[in-house]
Amino acid sequence: MRLMRAVWQGVSTVRDGFERQITYLRVSLTERCNLKCFYCRPAEGQSSVGDGLPLDDLIRVIRAGARIGLRKVRLTGGEPLMRSDVVELVGALAEIPEIDDIALTTNGCLLSSRAAALKAAGLKRVNISLDTLRADRFREITGSGDWSRAWAGVEAALALDLHPVKLNMVVMRGVNDDEVLAFARLAEDLPLHVRFIEIMPIGPSSAWALDRLVPAEQIRQIIINRYGTLQPVKPGDGSGPARCWTVPGFAGSVGFIAPLSGYFCASCNRIRLTAAGTLRPCLCNGEEIDLAGALARGADDDEIIRILVKAVARKPQGHPEHTIIPVQDRLMSQIGG
Ligand code: SAM
């Protein structure tokens, strides 16, 4: 009820039923991806919606979201740079005055050729997903990916100062956990914000993921053993659930995202728009609210806002501490990781 009143009165903030202010919309532009990471790829023969909502609908939904206080937008997927209209989309979002942060999550492989156009269109910053610094291992993890293309994306982001450039590594026991220090060293030498992420039980390999989990504190200890005490970095606007640290003399920082060993549902500020055109109030809860159908039936902006507010109101309090009920209905690439 309070939520609805906020909309009718034109108040530009929206709170869920647990007093969390929701300011962040993550948008999956497509389920397509140019990499086939073994822990994220669809099963053989699994159907896909391909690209998400058309450009005009995306702009309308994001603009409506901005009117209720969803001021931060992240474009993700699938691989968002697989969409040919991504530069146009960024340009349109940059013109929405209420939006103060446009970010992109990408595997980087198509970034070097598009980074300049994206920046010119208004992209503020990028998160680049990279699980290894070894070309042979990159091929194994991603199916057939070319590490040098992903790294060229990192270099382009740094050269264009898409600041802060965050490098996201999903740490998996026995797969890439021997590279933690090599990644930390990147933050020593380059202005990169390296974030170590706990693998989550999402998708068909969810039981496997729990066996591969390396708790964030273990990763932090590996870095402390090498560099000594870490100094906490004051959380900024864009740090989200990451706990970040630095070492004197480092050009960048290291951060830890611990959805399993940590617990950050209490500060969750986001909802997601899936490539299938549904709103997902919580990553770890299967409930979704249809938006694509309403758009196809000609929903006006007020109705879009009502549906967005409904999604916010449906946010659950969270998952139990230290346990995530495995998410099997969708892959991260479909939800918008
Ligand atoms: N293609 C883009 C990319 O690679 O950044 C955006 C989509 S991808 C799904 C976003 C992030 O989700 C990647 O960093 C990927 O490693 C991560 N991811 C996928 N499945 C995951 C899981 N089960 N647990 C933790 N992170 C996961």
Coordinates of C-alpha atoms and ligand atoms in Angstrom, one line a residue:
M1 CA 0.0 0.0 0.0
R2 CA 2.7 2.4 1.0
L3 CA 4.5 1.5 -2.2
M4 CA 1.6 2.4 -4.3
R5 CA 1.1 5.7 -2.5
A6 CA 4.7 6.5 -3.2
V7 CA 4.1 6.1 -6.9
W8 CA 0.8 8.1 -7.0
Q9 CA 2.5 11.0 -5.3
G10 CA 5.4 10.9 -7.7
V11 CA 7.9 10.1 -5.0
S12 CA 11.0 8.8 -6.6
T13 CA 11.9 6.1 -4.2
V14 CA 10.4 2.7 -3.7
R15 CA 10.8 0.4 -0.7
D16 CA 10.0 -3.2 -0.4
G17 CA 8.1 -4.9 2.5
F18 CA 11.3 -5.1 4.6
E19 CA 12.2 -1.4 4.5
R20 CA 14.9 -1.9 1.8
Q21 CA 15.1 1.0 -0.7
I22 CA 15.2 -0.5 -4.2
T23 CA 17.3 1.5 -6.5
Y24 CA 18.9 -0.9 -8.9
L25 CA 17.6 -2.7 -12.0
R26 CA 19.7 -5.4 -13.6
V27 CA 18.6 -6.0 -17.2
S28 CA 19.4 -9.2 -19.1
L29 CA 19.6 -8.1 -22.7
T30 CA 19.9 -11.6 -24.2
E31 CA 20.3 -15.2 -23.3
R32 CA 22.8 -15.6 -26.1
C33 CA 26.5 -15.8 -25.1
N34 CA 29.7 -16.2 -27.2
L35 CA 31.2 -18.3 -24.4
K36 CA 30.0 -21.6 -23.0
C37 CA 31.3 -21.6 -19.5
F38 CA 30.8 -25.1 -18.2
Y39 CA 29.0 -23.9 -15.0
C40 CA 26.7 -21.5 -16.8
R41 CA 25.9 -22.9 -20.2
P42 CA 22.5 -24.2 -21.1
A43 CA 22.1 -27.9 -21.4
E44 CA 22.2 -29.5 -24.9
G45 CA 18.8 -28.8 -26.7
Q46 CA 17.6 -26.4 -24.0
S47 CA 15.3 -23.8 -25.5
S48 CA 16.3 -20.2 -25.3
V49 CA 14.4 -16.9 -25.8
G50 CA 17.5 -15.5 -27.5
D51 CA 17.5 -11.7 -27.3
G52 CA 15.4 -10.1 -24.6
L53 CA 12.8 -7.4 -25.0
P54 CA 13.1 -5.2 -28.1
L55 CA 15.0 -1.9 -27.8
D56 CA 11.9 0.3 -27.5
D57 CA 10.4 -1.8 -24.7
L58 CA 13.7 -1.9 -22.8
I59 CA 13.9 1.9 -22.9
R60 CA 10.3 2.2 -21.8
V61 CA 10.7 -0.2 -18.9
I62 CA 13.9 1.3 -17.7
R63 CA 12.5 4.9 -18.0
A64 CA 9.5 3.8 -16.0
G65 CA 11.8 2.2 -13.4
A66 CA 13.8 5.5 -13.1
R67 CA 10.5 7.3 -12.2
I68 CA 10.1 5.1 -9.1
G69 CA 13.8 5.4 -8.1
L70 CA 15.6 2.6 -10.0
R71 CA 18.4 5.0 -10.7
K72 CA 21.1 2.5 -11.3
V73 CA 21.0 0.2 -14.3
R74 CA 23.3 -2.7 -15.2
L75 CA 23.2 -4.3 -18.6
T76 CA 24.0 -8.0 -18.5
G77 CA 23.0 -11.3 -20.0
G78 CA 23.9 -13.8 -21.6
E79 CA 26.5 -11.6 -23.2
P80 CA 25.1 -8.1 -23.6
L81 CA 27.5 -7.2 -26.3
M82 CA 26.0 -9.8 -28.5
R83 CA 23.1 -7.4 -29.0
S84 CA 23.7 -5.1 -32.0
D85 CA 21.7 -2.3 -30.5
V86 CA 23.5 -2.1 -27.1
V87 CA 25.3 1.2 -28.0
E88 CA 21.9 2.7 -29.0
L89 CA 20.4 1.5 -25.8
V90 CA 23.2 3.0 -23.7
G91 CA 22.7 6.3 -25.6
A92 CA 19.0 6.3 -24.8
L93 CA 19.5 5.5 -21.2
A94 CA 22.1 8.2 -20.8
E95 CA 19.3 10.7 -21.7
I96 CA 17.0 9.7 -18.8
P97 CA 17.8 12.3 -16.2
E98 CA 16.9 10.2 -13.2
I99 CA 19.4 7.5 -14.1
D100 CA 22.7 8.3 -12.4
D101 CA 24.6 5.0 -13.1
I102 CA 24.8 2.9 -16.3
A103 CA 27.1 -0.1 -16.0
L104 CA 27.8 -3.2 -18.1
T105 CA 28.8 -6.8 -17.1
T106 CA 30.6 -8.5 -20.0
N107 CA 33.0 -11.3 -20.6
G108 CA 35.1 -8.7 -22.4
C109 CA 35.6 -10.7 -25.7
L110 CA 33.7 -8.1 -27.8
L111 CA 34.6 -5.1 -25.7
S112 CA 37.8 -3.9 -27.4
S113 CA 35.9 -3.1 -30.6
R114 CA 32.9 -1.5 -28.9
A115 CA 34.3 0.2 -25.8
A116 CA 34.9 3.6 -27.4
A117 CA 31.4 3.8 -28.8
L118 CA 29.8 2.6 -25.5
K119 CA 31.7 5.2 -23.6
A120 CA 30.8 7.9 -26.1
A121 CA 27.1 6.8 -25.7
G122 CA 27.3 7.3 -21.9
L123 CA 28.5 4.0 -20.4
K124 CA 30.1 4.8 -17.1
R125 CA 31.9 1.6 -16.1
V126 CA 32.3 -2.1 -16.7
N127 CA 32.6 -5.3 -14.8
I128 CA 34.5 -7.9 -16.8
S129 CA 34.2 -11.6 -15.9
L130 CA 37.4 -13.5 -16.1
D131 CA 38.0 -16.7 -14.3
T132 CA 41.6 -17.4 -15.3
L133 CA 44.7 -15.7 -16.6
R134 CA 45.8 -18.9 -18.5
A135 CA 44.8 -19.2 -22.2
D136 CA 44.6 -23.0 -22.1
R137 CA 42.4 -23.0 -18.9
F138 CA 40.2 -20.2 -20.4
R139 CA 39.5 -22.5 -23.4
E140 CA 38.6 -25.4 -21.0
I141 CA 36.3 -23.2 -18.8
T142 CA 34.6 -21.4 -21.6
G143 CA 34.4 -24.1 -24.3
S144 CA 36.4 -22.4 -27.0
G145 CA 37.1 -18.9 -25.8
D146 CA 40.2 -16.9 -26.8
W147 CA 41.7 -15.4 -23.6
S148 CA 43.6 -12.8 -25.6
R149 CA 40.3 -11.3 -26.8
A150 CA 39.0 -11.1 -23.2
W151 CA 42.2 -9.5 -22.0
A152 CA 42.1 -7.0 -24.9
G153 CA 38.7 -6.0 -23.5
V154 CA 40.2 -5.4 -20.0
E155 CA 43.0 -3.3 -21.6
A156 CA 40.4 -1.3 -23.6
A157 CA 38.3 -0.6 -20.5
L158 CA 41.5 0.6 -18.7
A159 CA 42.6 2.7 -21.6
L160 CA 39.3 4.4 -21.9
D161 CA 39.0 4.8 -18.1
L162 CA 35.7 3.1 -17.8
H163 CA 36.3 3.6 -14.1
P164 CA 36.2 1.6 -11.9
V165 CA 37.1 -1.4 -14.0
K166 CA 36.1 -4.4 -12.0
L167 CA 37.4 -7.9 -12.8
N168 CA 35.1 -10.6 -11.5
M169 CA 36.6 -14.1 -10.9
V170 CA 34.4 -16.9 -9.8
V171 CA 36.7 -19.0 -7.6
M172 CA 36.2 -22.8 -7.9
R173 CA 38.1 -25.4 -5.9
G174 CA 40.3 -27.5 -8.2
V175 CA 39.5 -25.4 -11.2
N176 CA 41.1 -22.0 -10.7
D177 CA 41.7 -21.5 -7.0
D178 CA 45.5 -21.8 -7.6
E179 CA 45.2 -18.4 -9.4
V180 CA 44.0 -16.3 -6.5
L181 CA 47.4 -14.6 -6.0
A182 CA 47.9 -14.1 -9.7
F183 CA 44.7 -12.1 -9.8
A184 CA 45.6 -10.2 -6.6
R185 CA 48.8 -9.2 -8.3
L186 CA 46.8 -7.6 -11.1
A187 CA 45.4 -5.2 -8.6
E188 CA 49.0 -4.5 -7.4
D189 CA 50.1 -3.5 -10.8
L190 CA 47.0 -2.1 -12.5
P191 CA 44.1 0.1 -11.4
L192 CA 41.8 -2.9 -11.4
H193 CA 39.3 -3.8 -8.8
V194 CA 39.6 -7.6 -8.6
R195 CA 36.6 -9.3 -7.0
F196 CA 36.6 -12.9 -5.9
I197 CA 33.1 -14.4 -6.1
E198 CA 31.8 -17.5 -4.4
I199 CA 30.3 -20.0 -6.9
M200 CA 26.6 -20.2 -6.3
P201 CA 24.3 -23.3 -6.7
I202 CA 22.5 -22.0 -9.8
G203 CA 21.5 -24.0 -12.8
P204 CA 21.8 -27.7 -13.5
S205 CA 25.2 -28.0 -12.0
S206 CA 24.1 -26.6 -8.7
A207 CA 25.0 -29.6 -6.6
W208 CA 28.5 -29.6 -8.2
A209 CA 28.9 -25.9 -7.3
L210 CA 28.6 -26.5 -3.6
D211 CA 31.5 -29.0 -3.7
R212 CA 33.6 -26.4 -5.5
L213 CA 32.8 -23.5 -3.2
V214 CA 35.9 -21.7 -1.8
P215 CA 34.6 -19.4 1.1
A216 CA 35.6 -15.8 0.7
E217 CA 37.5 -15.8 4.0
Q218 CA 39.8 -18.5 2.8
I219 CA 40.6 -16.5 -0.3
R220 CA 41.2 -13.4 1.8
Q221 CA 43.6 -15.4 4.0
I222 CA 45.6 -16.5 0.9
I223 CA 46.1 -12.8 0.1
I224 CA 46.8 -11.8 3.6
N225 CA 49.5 -14.5 3.9
R226 CA 51.2 -13.0 0.8
Y227 CA 50.7 -9.2 1.4
G228 CA 50.1 -8.9 5.2
T229 CA 47.3 -6.9 6.6
L230 CA 44.6 -5.6 4.2
Q231 CA 43.2 -2.2 4.6
P232 CA 39.4 -1.9 4.2
V233 CA 38.1 0.3 1.4
K234 CA 35.2 2.5 2.4
P235 CA 32.1 1.1 0.5
G236 CA 31.2 3.4 -2.4
D237 CA 28.0 3.7 -4.3
G238 CA 28.9 1.0 -6.8
S239 CA 30.4 -1.5 -4.5
G240 CA 27.2 -3.5 -3.9
P241 CA 27.6 -6.6 -1.9
A242 CA 31.5 -6.7 -2.3
R243 CA 33.7 -6.1 0.8
C244 CA 36.8 -4.4 -0.6
W245 CA 40.3 -4.1 0.6
T246 CA 43.6 -2.7 -0.5
V247 CA 47.3 -2.9 0.3
P248 CA 49.6 0.1 0.5
G249 CA 51.1 0.6 -2.9
F250 CA 48.4 -1.3 -4.8
A251 CA 47.1 0.5 -7.9
G252 CA 43.7 -1.2 -7.4
S253 CA 41.9 -3.2 -4.8
V254 CA 40.6 -6.7 -4.0
G255 CA 37.0 -7.5 -3.1
F256 CA 35.0 -10.5 -2.0
I257 CA 31.5 -11.3 -2.8
A258 CA 30.2 -14.0 -0.5
P259 CA 26.6 -14.9 -1.3
L260 CA 27.0 -18.2 0.6
S261 CA 29.5 -17.7 3.5
G262 CA 28.4 -14.1 3.9
Y263 CA 24.9 -12.8 4.0
F264 CA 23.8 -9.6 2.3
C265 CA 20.1 -10.1 1.7
A266 CA 19.4 -7.4 4.3
S267 CA 21.0 -4.8 2.1
C268 CA 19.7 -6.1 -1.2
N269 CA 18.7 -3.1 -3.4
R270 CA 17.9 -4.7 -6.7
I271 CA 15.3 -6.4 -8.9
R272 CA 16.1 -8.1 -12.3
L273 CA 14.5 -8.0 -15.7
T274 CA 15.2 -11.4 -17.4
A275 CA 15.7 -11.9 -21.1
A276 CA 12.4 -13.7 -21.1
G277 CA 10.7 -10.3 -20.2
T278 CA 9.8 -11.2 -16.6
L279 CA 10.7 -9.4 -13.4
R280 CA 12.6 -11.4 -10.9
P281 CA 12.4 -9.9 -7.4
C282 CA 15.2 -12.1 -6.0
L283 CA 18.0 -14.0 -7.7
C284 CA 17.5 -17.0 -5.4
N285 CA 13.8 -17.3 -5.6
G286 CA 11.9 -18.7 -8.6
E287 CA 9.0 -16.2 -8.5
E288 CA 8.8 -14.0 -11.6
I289 CA 6.3 -11.4 -12.7
D290 CA 5.3 -11.2 -16.3
L291 CA 6.1 -7.9 -18.1
A292 CA 6.5 -9.0 -21.7
G293 CA 2.9 -10.1 -21.9
A294 CA 1.7 -6.8 -20.5
L295 CA 3.9 -4.9 -23.0
A296 CA 2.5 -7.0 -25.9
R297 CA -1.0 -6.1 -24.8
G298 CA -0.1 -2.4 -25.0
A299 CA 0.5 -1.6 -21.4
D300 CA 0.9 2.1 -20.8
D301 CA 3.6 3.6 -18.6
D302 CA 1.4 3.7 -15.5
E303 CA 0.8 -0.1 -15.9
I304 CA 4.5 -0.7 -16.4
I305 CA 5.2 1.2 -13.1
R306 CA 2.5 -0.8 -11.3
I307 CA 4.1 -4.1 -12.4
L308 CA 7.6 -2.8 -11.3
V309 CA 6.2 -1.8 -8.0
K310 CA 4.5 -5.2 -7.6
A311 CA 7.9 -6.9 -8.3
V312 CA 9.5 -4.7 -5.6
A313 CA 6.7 -5.6 -3.2
R314 CA 7.2 -9.3 -3.9
K315 CA 10.9 -9.3 -2.8
P316 CA 11.3 -11.9 -0.1
Q317 CA 13.3 -11.1 3.0
G318 CA 16.1 -13.4 1.8
H319 CA 17.5 -16.8 2.0
P320 CA 18.6 -18.4 5.2
E321 CA 22.0 -17.4 6.3
H322 CA 24.8 -19.6 4.9
T323 CA 22.5 -21.6 2.7
I324 CA 21.1 -20.9 -0.7
I325 CA 18.4 -23.2 -1.8
P326 CA 19.8 -24.3 -5.2
V327 CA 18.2 -22.3 -8.1
Q328 CA 17.3 -24.8 -10.7
D329 CA 14.6 -23.0 -12.8
R330 CA 17.1 -20.9 -14.7
L331 CA 20.8 -20.4 -15.4
M332 CA 22.6 -17.2 -14.3
S333 CA 22.9 -16.3 -18.0
Q334 CA 19.1 -16.3 -18.3
I335 CA 18.4 -14.4 -15.1
G336 CA 21.1 -11.8 -15.8
G337 CA 24.1 -12.5 -13.6
Ligands
SAM1 N1 28.3 -12.6 -20.2 C1 28.5 -11.6 -19.2 C2 29.7 -12.0 -18.3 O1 30.4 -13.0 -18.6 O2 30.0 -11.1 -17.5 C3 27.3 -11.4 -18.3 C4 26.5 -12.6 -17.8 S1 27.4 -13.7 -16.8 C5 26.1 -14.8 -16.4 C6 27.6 -12.8 -15.3 C7 28.5 -13.4 -14.3 O3 27.8 -14.5 -13.6 C8 29.8 -14.0 -14.7 O4 30.8 -13.4 -14.0 C9 29.7 -15.5 -14.4 O5 30.9 -16.0 -14.0 C10 28.7 -15.4 -13.2 N2 28.1 -16.7 -12.9 C11 27.5 -17.5 -13.7 N3 27.1 -18.6 -13.0 C12 27.5 -18.4 -11.7 C13 27.3 -19.2 -10.5 N4 26.7 -20.3 -10.5 N5 27.8 -18.7 -9.4 C14 28.5 -17.5 -9.4 N6 28.6 -16.7 -10.5 C15 28.1 -17.2 -11.6

